[in-house]
Structures are given as structure tokens and as C-alpha cells.
C-alpha positions as a printed Julia matrix, in Angstrom:
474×3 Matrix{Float64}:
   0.0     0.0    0.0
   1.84    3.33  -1.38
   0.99    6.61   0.77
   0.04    4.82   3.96
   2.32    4.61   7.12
   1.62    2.34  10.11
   2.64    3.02  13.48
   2.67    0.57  16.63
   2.16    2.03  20.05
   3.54   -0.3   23.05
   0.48   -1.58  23.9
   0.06   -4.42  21.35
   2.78   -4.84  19.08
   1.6    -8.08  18.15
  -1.3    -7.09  16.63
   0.17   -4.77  14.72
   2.84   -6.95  13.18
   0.03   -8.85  12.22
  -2.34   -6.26  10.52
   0.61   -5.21   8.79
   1.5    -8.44   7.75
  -2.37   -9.19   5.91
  -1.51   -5.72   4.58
   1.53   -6.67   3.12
   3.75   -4.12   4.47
   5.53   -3.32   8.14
   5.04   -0.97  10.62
   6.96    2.1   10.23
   9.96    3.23  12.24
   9.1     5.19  15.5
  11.24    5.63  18.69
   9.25    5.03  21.78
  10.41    5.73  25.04
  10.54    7.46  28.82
  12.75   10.05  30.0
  14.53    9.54  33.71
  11.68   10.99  35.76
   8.86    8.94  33.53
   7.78   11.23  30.8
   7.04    9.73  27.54
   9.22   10.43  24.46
   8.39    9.82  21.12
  10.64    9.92  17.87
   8.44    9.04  14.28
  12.05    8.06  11.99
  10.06    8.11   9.02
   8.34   10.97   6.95
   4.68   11.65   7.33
   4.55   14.46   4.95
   1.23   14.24   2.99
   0.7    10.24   3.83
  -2.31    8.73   5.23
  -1.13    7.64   8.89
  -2.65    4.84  10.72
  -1.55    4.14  14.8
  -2.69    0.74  16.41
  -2.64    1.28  19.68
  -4.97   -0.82  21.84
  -5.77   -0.38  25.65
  -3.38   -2.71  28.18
  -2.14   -2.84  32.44
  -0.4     0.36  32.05
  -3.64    2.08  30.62
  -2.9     5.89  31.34
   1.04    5.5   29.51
  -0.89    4.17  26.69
  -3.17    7.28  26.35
  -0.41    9.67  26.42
   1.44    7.49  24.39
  -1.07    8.0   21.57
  -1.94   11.37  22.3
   1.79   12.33  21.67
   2.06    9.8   19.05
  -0.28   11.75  16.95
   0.46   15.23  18.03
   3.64   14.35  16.43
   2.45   13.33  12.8
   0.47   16.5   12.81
   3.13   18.7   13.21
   5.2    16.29  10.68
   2.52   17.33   7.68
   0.55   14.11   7.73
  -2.69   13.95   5.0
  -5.19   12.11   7.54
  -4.29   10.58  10.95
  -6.57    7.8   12.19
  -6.32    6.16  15.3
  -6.71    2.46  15.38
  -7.98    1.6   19.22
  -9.36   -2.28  18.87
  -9.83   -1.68  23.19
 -10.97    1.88  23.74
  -9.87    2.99  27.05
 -12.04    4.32  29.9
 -15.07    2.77  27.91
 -16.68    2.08  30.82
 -16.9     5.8   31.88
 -19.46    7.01  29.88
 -22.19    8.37  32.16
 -22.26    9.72  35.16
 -22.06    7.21  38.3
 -22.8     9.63  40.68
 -23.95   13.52  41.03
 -19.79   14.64  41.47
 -18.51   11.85  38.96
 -16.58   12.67  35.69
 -17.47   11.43  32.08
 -13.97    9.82  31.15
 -14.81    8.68  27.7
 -15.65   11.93  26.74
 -12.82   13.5   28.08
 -10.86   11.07  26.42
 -12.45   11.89  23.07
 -11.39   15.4   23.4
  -8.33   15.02  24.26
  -8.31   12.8   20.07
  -9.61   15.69  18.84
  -7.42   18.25  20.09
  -4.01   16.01  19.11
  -5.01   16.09  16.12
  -6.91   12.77  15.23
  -9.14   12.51  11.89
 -10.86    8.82  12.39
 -10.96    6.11  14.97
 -11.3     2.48  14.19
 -12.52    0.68  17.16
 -14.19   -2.35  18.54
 -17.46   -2.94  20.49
 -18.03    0.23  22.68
 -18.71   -0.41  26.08
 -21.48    1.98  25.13
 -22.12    2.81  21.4
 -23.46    5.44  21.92
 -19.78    6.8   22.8
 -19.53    7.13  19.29
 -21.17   10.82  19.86
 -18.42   12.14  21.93
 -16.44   12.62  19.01
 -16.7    15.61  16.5
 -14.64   13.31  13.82
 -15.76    9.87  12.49
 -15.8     6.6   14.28
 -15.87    3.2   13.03
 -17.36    1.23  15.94
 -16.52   -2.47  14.47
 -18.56   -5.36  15.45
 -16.58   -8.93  16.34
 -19.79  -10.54  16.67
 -19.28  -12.66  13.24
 -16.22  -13.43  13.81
 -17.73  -15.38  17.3
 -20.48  -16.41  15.75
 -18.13  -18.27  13.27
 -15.65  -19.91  15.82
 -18.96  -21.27  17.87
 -20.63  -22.91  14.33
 -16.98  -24.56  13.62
 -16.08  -25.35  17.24
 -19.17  -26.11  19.69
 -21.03  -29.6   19.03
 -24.61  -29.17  19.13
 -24.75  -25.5   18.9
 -28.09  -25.42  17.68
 -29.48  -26.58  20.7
 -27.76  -23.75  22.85
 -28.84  -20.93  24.89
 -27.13  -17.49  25.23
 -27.2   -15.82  28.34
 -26.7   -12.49  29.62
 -25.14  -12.53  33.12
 -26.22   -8.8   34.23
 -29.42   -6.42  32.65
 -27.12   -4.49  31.01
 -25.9    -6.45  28.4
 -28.94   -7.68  26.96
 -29.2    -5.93  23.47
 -25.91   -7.49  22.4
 -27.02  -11.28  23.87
 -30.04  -10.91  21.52
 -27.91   -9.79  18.92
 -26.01  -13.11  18.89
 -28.86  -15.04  19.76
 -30.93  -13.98  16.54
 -27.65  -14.11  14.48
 -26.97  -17.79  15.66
 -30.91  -18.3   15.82
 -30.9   -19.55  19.32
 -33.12  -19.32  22.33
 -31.62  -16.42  25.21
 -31.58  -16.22  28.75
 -30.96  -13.53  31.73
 -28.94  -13.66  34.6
 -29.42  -10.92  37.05
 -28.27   -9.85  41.15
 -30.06   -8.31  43.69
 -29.74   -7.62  47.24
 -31.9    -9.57  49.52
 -34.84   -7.5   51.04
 -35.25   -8.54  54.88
 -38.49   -9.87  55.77
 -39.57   -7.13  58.71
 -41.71   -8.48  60.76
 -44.41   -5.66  61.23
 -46.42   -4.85  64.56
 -50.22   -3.92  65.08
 -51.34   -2.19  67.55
 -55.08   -0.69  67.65
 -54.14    2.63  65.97
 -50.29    2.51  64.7
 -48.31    0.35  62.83
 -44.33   -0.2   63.73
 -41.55   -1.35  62.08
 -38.88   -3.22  64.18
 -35.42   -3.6   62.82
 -34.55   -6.85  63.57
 -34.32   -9.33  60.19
 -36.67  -12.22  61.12
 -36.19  -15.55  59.18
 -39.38  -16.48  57.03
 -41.47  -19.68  58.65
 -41.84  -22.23  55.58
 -45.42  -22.34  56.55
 -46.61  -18.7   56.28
 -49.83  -18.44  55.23
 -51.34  -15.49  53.44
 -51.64  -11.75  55.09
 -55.48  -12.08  55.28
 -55.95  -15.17  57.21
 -53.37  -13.75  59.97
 -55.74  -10.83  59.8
 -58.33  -13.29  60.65
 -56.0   -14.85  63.72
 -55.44  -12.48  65.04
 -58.69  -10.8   65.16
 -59.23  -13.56  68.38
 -56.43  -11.38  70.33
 -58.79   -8.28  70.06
 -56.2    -6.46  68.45
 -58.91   -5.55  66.26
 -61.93   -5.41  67.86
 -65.27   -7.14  66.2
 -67.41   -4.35  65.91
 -64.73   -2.57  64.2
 -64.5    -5.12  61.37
 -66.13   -4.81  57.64
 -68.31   -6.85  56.44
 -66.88   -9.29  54.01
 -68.71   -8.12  51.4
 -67.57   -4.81  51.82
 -63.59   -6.01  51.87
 -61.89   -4.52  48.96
 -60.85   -7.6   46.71
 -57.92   -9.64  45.7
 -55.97   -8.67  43.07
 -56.62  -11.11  39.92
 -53.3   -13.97  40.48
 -52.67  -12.8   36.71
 -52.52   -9.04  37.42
 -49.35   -9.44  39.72
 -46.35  -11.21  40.48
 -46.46  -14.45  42.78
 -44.89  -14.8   46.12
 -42.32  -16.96  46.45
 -44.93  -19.36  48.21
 -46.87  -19.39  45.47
 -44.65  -19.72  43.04
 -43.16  -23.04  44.99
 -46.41  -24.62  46.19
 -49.56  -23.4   44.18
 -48.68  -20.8   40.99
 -49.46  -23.84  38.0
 -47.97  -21.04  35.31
 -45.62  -23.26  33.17
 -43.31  -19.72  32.69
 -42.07  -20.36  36.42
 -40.61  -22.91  35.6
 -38.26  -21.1   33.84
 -37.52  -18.66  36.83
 -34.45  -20.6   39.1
 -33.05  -18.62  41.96
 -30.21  -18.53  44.52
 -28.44  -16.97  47.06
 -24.44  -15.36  46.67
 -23.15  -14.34  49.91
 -19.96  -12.73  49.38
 -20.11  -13.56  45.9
 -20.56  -17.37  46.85
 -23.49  -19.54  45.41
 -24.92  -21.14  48.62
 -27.75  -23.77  49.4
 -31.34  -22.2   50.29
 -30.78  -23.49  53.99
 -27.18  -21.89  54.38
 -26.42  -19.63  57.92
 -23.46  -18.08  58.39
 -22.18  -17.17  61.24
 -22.89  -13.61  61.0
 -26.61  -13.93  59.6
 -28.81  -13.78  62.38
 -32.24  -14.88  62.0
 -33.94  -14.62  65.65
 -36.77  -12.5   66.17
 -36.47   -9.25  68.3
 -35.91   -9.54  71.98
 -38.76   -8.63  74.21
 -41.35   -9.0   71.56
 -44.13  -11.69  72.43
 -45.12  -14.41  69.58
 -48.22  -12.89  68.61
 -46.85   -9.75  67.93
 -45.99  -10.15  64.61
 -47.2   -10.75  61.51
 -45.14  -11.84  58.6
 -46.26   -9.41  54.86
 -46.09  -11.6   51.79
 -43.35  -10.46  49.36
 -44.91   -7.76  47.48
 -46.62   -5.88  50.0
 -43.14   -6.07  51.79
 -41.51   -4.92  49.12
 -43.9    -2.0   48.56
 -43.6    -0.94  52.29
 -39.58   -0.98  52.43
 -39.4     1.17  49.39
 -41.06    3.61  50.8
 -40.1     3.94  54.12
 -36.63    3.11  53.72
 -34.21    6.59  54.26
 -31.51    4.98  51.96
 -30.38    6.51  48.9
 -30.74    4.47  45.63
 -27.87    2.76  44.1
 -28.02    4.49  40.98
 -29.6     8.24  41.55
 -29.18    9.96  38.09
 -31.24    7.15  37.4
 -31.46    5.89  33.84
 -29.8     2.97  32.47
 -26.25    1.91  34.22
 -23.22    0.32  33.52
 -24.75   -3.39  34.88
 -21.28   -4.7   34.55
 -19.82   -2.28  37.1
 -22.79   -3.19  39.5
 -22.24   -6.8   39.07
 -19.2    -7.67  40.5
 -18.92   -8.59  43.66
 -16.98   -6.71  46.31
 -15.12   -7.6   49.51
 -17.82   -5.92  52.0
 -18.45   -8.95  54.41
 -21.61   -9.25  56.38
 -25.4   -10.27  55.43
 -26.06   -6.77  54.05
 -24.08   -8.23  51.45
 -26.24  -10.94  50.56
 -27.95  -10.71  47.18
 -30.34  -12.88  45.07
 -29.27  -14.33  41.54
 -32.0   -15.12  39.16
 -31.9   -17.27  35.9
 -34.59  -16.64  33.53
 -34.19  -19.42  30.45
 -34.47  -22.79  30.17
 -30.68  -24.71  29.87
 -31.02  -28.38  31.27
 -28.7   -29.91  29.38
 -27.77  -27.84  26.64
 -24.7   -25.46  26.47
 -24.8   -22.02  27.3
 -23.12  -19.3   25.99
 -22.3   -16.45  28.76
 -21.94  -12.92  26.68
 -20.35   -9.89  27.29
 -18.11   -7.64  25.63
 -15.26   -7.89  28.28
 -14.28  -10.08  31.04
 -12.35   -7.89  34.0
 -13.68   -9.03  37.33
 -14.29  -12.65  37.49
 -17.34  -12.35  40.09
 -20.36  -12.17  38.27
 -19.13  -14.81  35.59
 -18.44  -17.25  37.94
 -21.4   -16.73  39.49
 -23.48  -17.1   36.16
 -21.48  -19.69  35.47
 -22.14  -21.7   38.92
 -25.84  -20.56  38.77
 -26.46  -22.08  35.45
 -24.63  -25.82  36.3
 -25.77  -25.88  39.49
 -29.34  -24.93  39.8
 -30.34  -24.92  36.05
 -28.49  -28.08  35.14
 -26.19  -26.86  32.44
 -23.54  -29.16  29.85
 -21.25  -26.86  29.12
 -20.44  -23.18  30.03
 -18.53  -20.82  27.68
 -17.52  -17.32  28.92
 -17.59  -15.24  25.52
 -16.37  -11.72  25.66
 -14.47   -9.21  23.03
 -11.83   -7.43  25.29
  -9.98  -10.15  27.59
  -8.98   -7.78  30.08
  -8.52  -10.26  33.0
  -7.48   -7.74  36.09
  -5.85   -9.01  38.89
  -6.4   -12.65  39.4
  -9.5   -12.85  37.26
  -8.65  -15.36  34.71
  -7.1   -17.59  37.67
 -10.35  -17.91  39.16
 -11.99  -18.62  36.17
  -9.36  -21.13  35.47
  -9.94  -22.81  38.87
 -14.09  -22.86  38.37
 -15.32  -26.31  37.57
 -18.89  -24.94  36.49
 -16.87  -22.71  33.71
 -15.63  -25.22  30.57
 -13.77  -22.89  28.29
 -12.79  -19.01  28.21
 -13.1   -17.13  24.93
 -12.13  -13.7   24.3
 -10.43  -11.95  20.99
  -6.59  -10.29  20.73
  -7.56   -6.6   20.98
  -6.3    -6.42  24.16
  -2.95   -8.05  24.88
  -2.76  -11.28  26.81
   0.87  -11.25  28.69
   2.76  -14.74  27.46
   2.82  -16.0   30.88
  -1.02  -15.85  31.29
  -1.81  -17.51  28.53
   0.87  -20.06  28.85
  -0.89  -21.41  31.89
  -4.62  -21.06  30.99
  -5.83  -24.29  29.29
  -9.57  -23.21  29.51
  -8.66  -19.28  27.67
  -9.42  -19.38  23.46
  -7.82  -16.19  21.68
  -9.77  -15.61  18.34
  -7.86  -13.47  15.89
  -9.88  -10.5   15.02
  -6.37   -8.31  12.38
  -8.16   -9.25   9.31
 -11.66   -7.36  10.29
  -9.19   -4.53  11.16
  -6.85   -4.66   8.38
  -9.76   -4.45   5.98
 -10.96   -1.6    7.86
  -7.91    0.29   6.99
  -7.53   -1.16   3.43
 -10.83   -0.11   2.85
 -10.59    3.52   4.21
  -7.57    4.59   2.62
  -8.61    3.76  -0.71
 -12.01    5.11  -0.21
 -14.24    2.73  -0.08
 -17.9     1.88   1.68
 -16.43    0.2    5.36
 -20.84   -0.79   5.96
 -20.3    -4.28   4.71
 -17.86   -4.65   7.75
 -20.82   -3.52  10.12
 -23.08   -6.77   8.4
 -23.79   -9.31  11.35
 -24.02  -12.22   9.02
 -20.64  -13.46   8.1
């Protein structure tokens, strides 16, 4: 290719030995370096003047030298005369930073962009936006490139019986690109998503007021529903007789199809087939644990001083309804709007039984393989716990974790390695995989996504349409 130079940053100089390779040329000649008190220096030893100029530089540990490395990377070429400068970023950095987390937090990404703009950047190439709607932050063009086929390939020429799988999201957040796959593949999806527990409060009458004690009170496997203690207790004179309605005059039940079932129902008398579907469980810590399981700092006794008859345990979503609106804690997410699920996910190192939190799988995968989706794999909590969730309690074959960007921070990919509910690891090479990692993995799957960008770059510096590189179907 005549008029184009290609630059490698640090980050991944594999990747760019290979692009160049499918392009039939070599990366170009730059000196990259640090002074003695850290600074980045950068040297370009070729000439730029009126040549189309093309840096792959991808996100990696050192995330921030990166950045800067770029930034002066292509401050550089602009003041060496360059025609166009595009920035080739397969792993965007500070992706994840798109919004607002909280009312004194920064937008990163869009800093970020900026900070392109000003340098002197005329296109980025990229891959799968933590957000795509990042693509907006920009005043320049953005190719937001899709690896989706290239997955979609490797499962059709690698997974026996892949017809009969299920892909699963394992937080709210990623949804849209599970169906994606799902519809290109033509397979049946499924949700996984946390919560925190609720505590059942126990909830005192008296003749005029109603109380709320603060003591968590473990449910009784036989509770029966909120009007027949109404009608027991009615013997204790708590509510006297002449006081009570006629029964005629009581206001009705709300139609069993008009609302959600308790979770009595839903074990002993809701027939709807649909539940079936529905399998929960309990992560304490970010541990899937049996039903029954008490640790030793989840208390379940009653409050002291308070006599049996005193209380009277709420079905589900009347309880819900009355903590939501009495409780005096802020939300977790108070801009409100749609959040980052991947963030929320993960489980922390907070220990205690506030911690506690429900998983649910929605989908049906007895038997069949599963497909876990995101479009990178940091933390290792909330896979695992899909992961476990989905052998465990929905009686899974196989689980594959299937992300874009392998990012693997800290001991991630370890953990993942050591699961026995997680079967294989599969990720692409935009972001680079240190030697040693991989060398001891034997679950981890790399797929080789150059070509998609090589075209990419072919294709812009001659001039032609890049939307058959956006197609899902390969």
C-alpha cells in the first residue's frame, strides 16, 4: 500500500505486526520511550509528509502510559505534515466511563475523546463500545466495528450441538448485544441478574399505629397469606369485632394474573408453566450457597422482648412496597437511567449479610450449552457466578464465557481457570494477553480479530464503503 504509514504504540505490538503483515507491508519506524523521571518520548524516523497515517494502539495494564502514548504519538504526525491521521484503538480505554455514576462523577470517555480531537486525530477504528453510543463524543468519524461474526463463526466450527444452545446475559445491562447473537446464531436467550436480599420485617399492630422493628426475622416455611393472619389475630382483640367490615364490603384480591407471585406461590400453588423457567439462589460474598445456608454472622432470631403474637409476617410484594417507601436509603443508581450493569455486578469484599444478594436465571438450559456474553471479562465475580448458577441450579452441559476485550485484572482469569462450572474461556486479541497468562490457561481461546481490522484500513484509505464490515451475518 503506497501513501500509507503504520505506526505501533507499546500496547500491542503483536497485533500490529500482524495487521501489517495481511496488509503486506511493516510498521513504520518510530522511537518510543521514557525520559529519567517517567515522561514519555516519542521519535516518528520516518516521513509523514502528505501520507495517510494509521496508529494501532490498543488499551493494556499500564492504561494511562498508553493514552499519552497516543496522544503524543499523533500530536507528532500532525506537526510532521501528515494527509489524515486515524487512530486504530481495537480496546478503547475508559469505555466504561461514559455516564455519570454519581452527582460529582466525571465522564472519562468523553474526556478522552477530546483530548483525540485536540491532538489532532481525523478517524478512529474501534471495537465494540462499552457503550455505542460513545460514538457521539467525538466531532470526527468513528468506526465502531462489530466482532460478533467473527464469534459467531468460531462457535458454528467449534461447539457440538450449537443449535441446541442458549445465550445468556449474566447482568441487565448487556442484553441488546445477547439478543444480537442469539438472533444471528438463531438460538433461544436467557438472563442472569443480582439483587440484594430485602429482609423480611416483621411488622407490629397495635389498635391505631403500625411499627416497624429492625430486627431481620427468618421467614417460617409455613406462612400463610396476610389475610388469614388478619383473621388470627382478630381472636387477640387487636382488632376489635365491631370494628371489622363486612366481608362483602372487603376490597378484593388482586386477579393472580394481574401481579407477580410470592415466592410461596410460586413453589407450592402458581401452575404457570413460565415459572418454571424462573431458578433462583443466594451469593453471599459472591458465593453460590444452598437455600438453607447460615453463616455465622446472619442472624435470624426475632427481636428480643417481643411476644409471639406480635408479629405478623407481609407476603413479598406488600413487603416490598412498604420498604421502598419507608426506607431513608439513597438508591444505588440516583441519576437514574440505564447503568453500567457490569460495574454493579461484580462482587466486592464488603463482608456481612447486608451483602447478601439474590441471583436469578430466567431461560431454560437443562442440558444444553450455554453461551455467557459480554463484551469484556475484567472481574471474574459475576461470571463465575453465572457460570455456577447455570450448572448448578439450572443443570447446564457446558459453560462458555464469551467476551471481546480479555482484560482479565488481577487474578480474574485464575479464578476462572480454577471454576469447575466454567468449561472454556473465549475472548479476541484486541487487548494483549501477557505470554505467561496464557501459557498457563488451558480453559482461555484467543480468536484473531487483524483481518476485520486490516480491511478496515484497506478499505478507508482507498475510499471505499467500510458498511459491509458492520453486516452481522458473516
Amino acid at each position: 500500500m503506497r501513501g500509507v504509514q503504520i505506526f505501533s504504540g507499546t500496547s500491542h505490538p503483536g497485533l500490529t505486526d500482524t495487521i501489517c503483515e495481511r496488509l503486506g507491508t511493516s510498521p513504520a519506524k518510530a522511537d518510543l520511550g521514557k525520559f529519567a523521571n517517567g515522561e514519555t518520548s516519542v521519535n516518528i524516523g520516518v516521513s509523514v509528509r502528505n501520507q495517510d497515517v494509521y496508529i494501532v494502539q490498543s488499551g493494556s495494564s499500564k492504561i494511562n502510559d498508553s493514552v499519552m502514548e497516543l496522544l503524543i504519538m499523533i500530536s507528532a504526525c500532525k506537526g510532521g505534515s501528515a494527509k489524515s491521521i486515524t487512530a486504530v484503538m481495537p480496546y478503547f480505554p475508559y469505555s466504561r466511563q461514559s455516564k455519570k455514576k454519581s452527582h460529582r462523577g466525571a465522564i472519562t470517555a468523553r474526556m478522552l475523546a477530546n483530548l483525540l480531537s485536540v491532538a489532532g486525530v481525523d478517524h478512529v477504528i474501534t471495537m465494540d463500545l462499552h457503550a455505542s453510543q460513545m460514538q457521539g463524543f467525538f466531532g470526527k468519524p468513528v468506526d465502531n466495528l462489530f466482532a460478533e461474526p467473527f464469534i459467531a463463526r468460531w462457535i458454528r466450527m467449534n461447539v457440538a450441538g450449537w443449535k441446541g444452545a442458549v445465550v445468556v446475559s449474566k447482568n441487565a445491562g448487556g442484553t441488546k448485544r445477547v439478543t444480537s447473537l442469539a438472533d444471528n446464531l438463531k438460538l433461544n436467550f436467557g438472563i442472569v441478574t443480582t439483587d440484594r436480599r430485602r429482609p423480611k420485617v416483621p411488622v407490629t399492630i397495635s389498635d391505631s399505629s403500625v411499627f416497624f422493628d429492625g430486627e431481620n426475622e427468618e421467614p417460617r416455611p409455613n406462612r400463610r397469606l396476610f389475610e388469614l393472619h388478619l383473621q388470627r389475630h382478630r381472636s387477640t382483640s387487636l382488632i376489635p369485632e365491631e370494628t371489622e367490615p363486612e366481608p362483602e364490603n372487603l376490597r378484593p384480591e388482586t386477579p393472580p394474573a394481574a401481579r407477580r407471585p410470592s415466592e410461596l406461590e410460586a413453589a407450592y400453588e402458581y401452575s404457570d408453566v413460565r415459572v418454571q423457567d424462573v431458578i433462583t439462589g443466594r451469593l453471599i460474598q459472591g458465593q453460590l450457597v444452598d437455600d438453607d445456608y447460615v453463616g455465622s454472622d446472619l442472624g435470624g432470631a426475632s427481636t428480643p422482648g417481643s411476644a409471639a403474637g406480635d408479629h405478623i409476617e407481609v407476603p413479598d410484594a406488600m413487603m416490598n412496597s412498604i420498604i421502598s417507601t419507608t426506607s431513608s436509603a439513597p438508591p444505588d443508581h440516583a441519576l437514574g437511567g440505564s447503568f453500567d450493569a457490569t460495574e454493579s455486578d461484580d462482587e466486592g469484599s464488603i463482608a456481612g449479610p447486608e451483602h447478601e444478594k439474590t441471583i436469578t436465571l430466567v431461560g431454560e438450559v437443562r442440558d444444553r450449552p450455554v453461551f455467557i456474553v459480554d463484551d469484556m471479562i475484567d472481574k471474574s465475580g459475576s461470571w463465575i457466578a453465572a457460570a455456577e448458577t447455570a450448572v448448578k441450579r439450572g443443570g447446564a452441559r457446558k459453560i462458555y464465557c464469551i467476551a471481546t476485550h480479555g482484560l482479565f485484572g488481577a487474578d480474574s482469569l485464575d479464578q476462572m481457570e480454577a471454576c469447575s462450572s466454567i468449561d472454556y474461556i473465549v475472548v479476541t486479541n484486541t487487548f494483549p494477553i501477557p505470554p505467561s497468562l496464557l501459557a498457563r490457561s488451558k480453559k482461555l481461546i484467543i480468536i484473531d480479530v487483524s483481518s476485520l481490522l486490516s480491511e478496515s484500513i484497506r478499505r478507508h484509505h482507498y475510499g471505499e464503503s467500510v458498511s459491509a464490515l458492520f453486516q452481522l451475518n458473516d
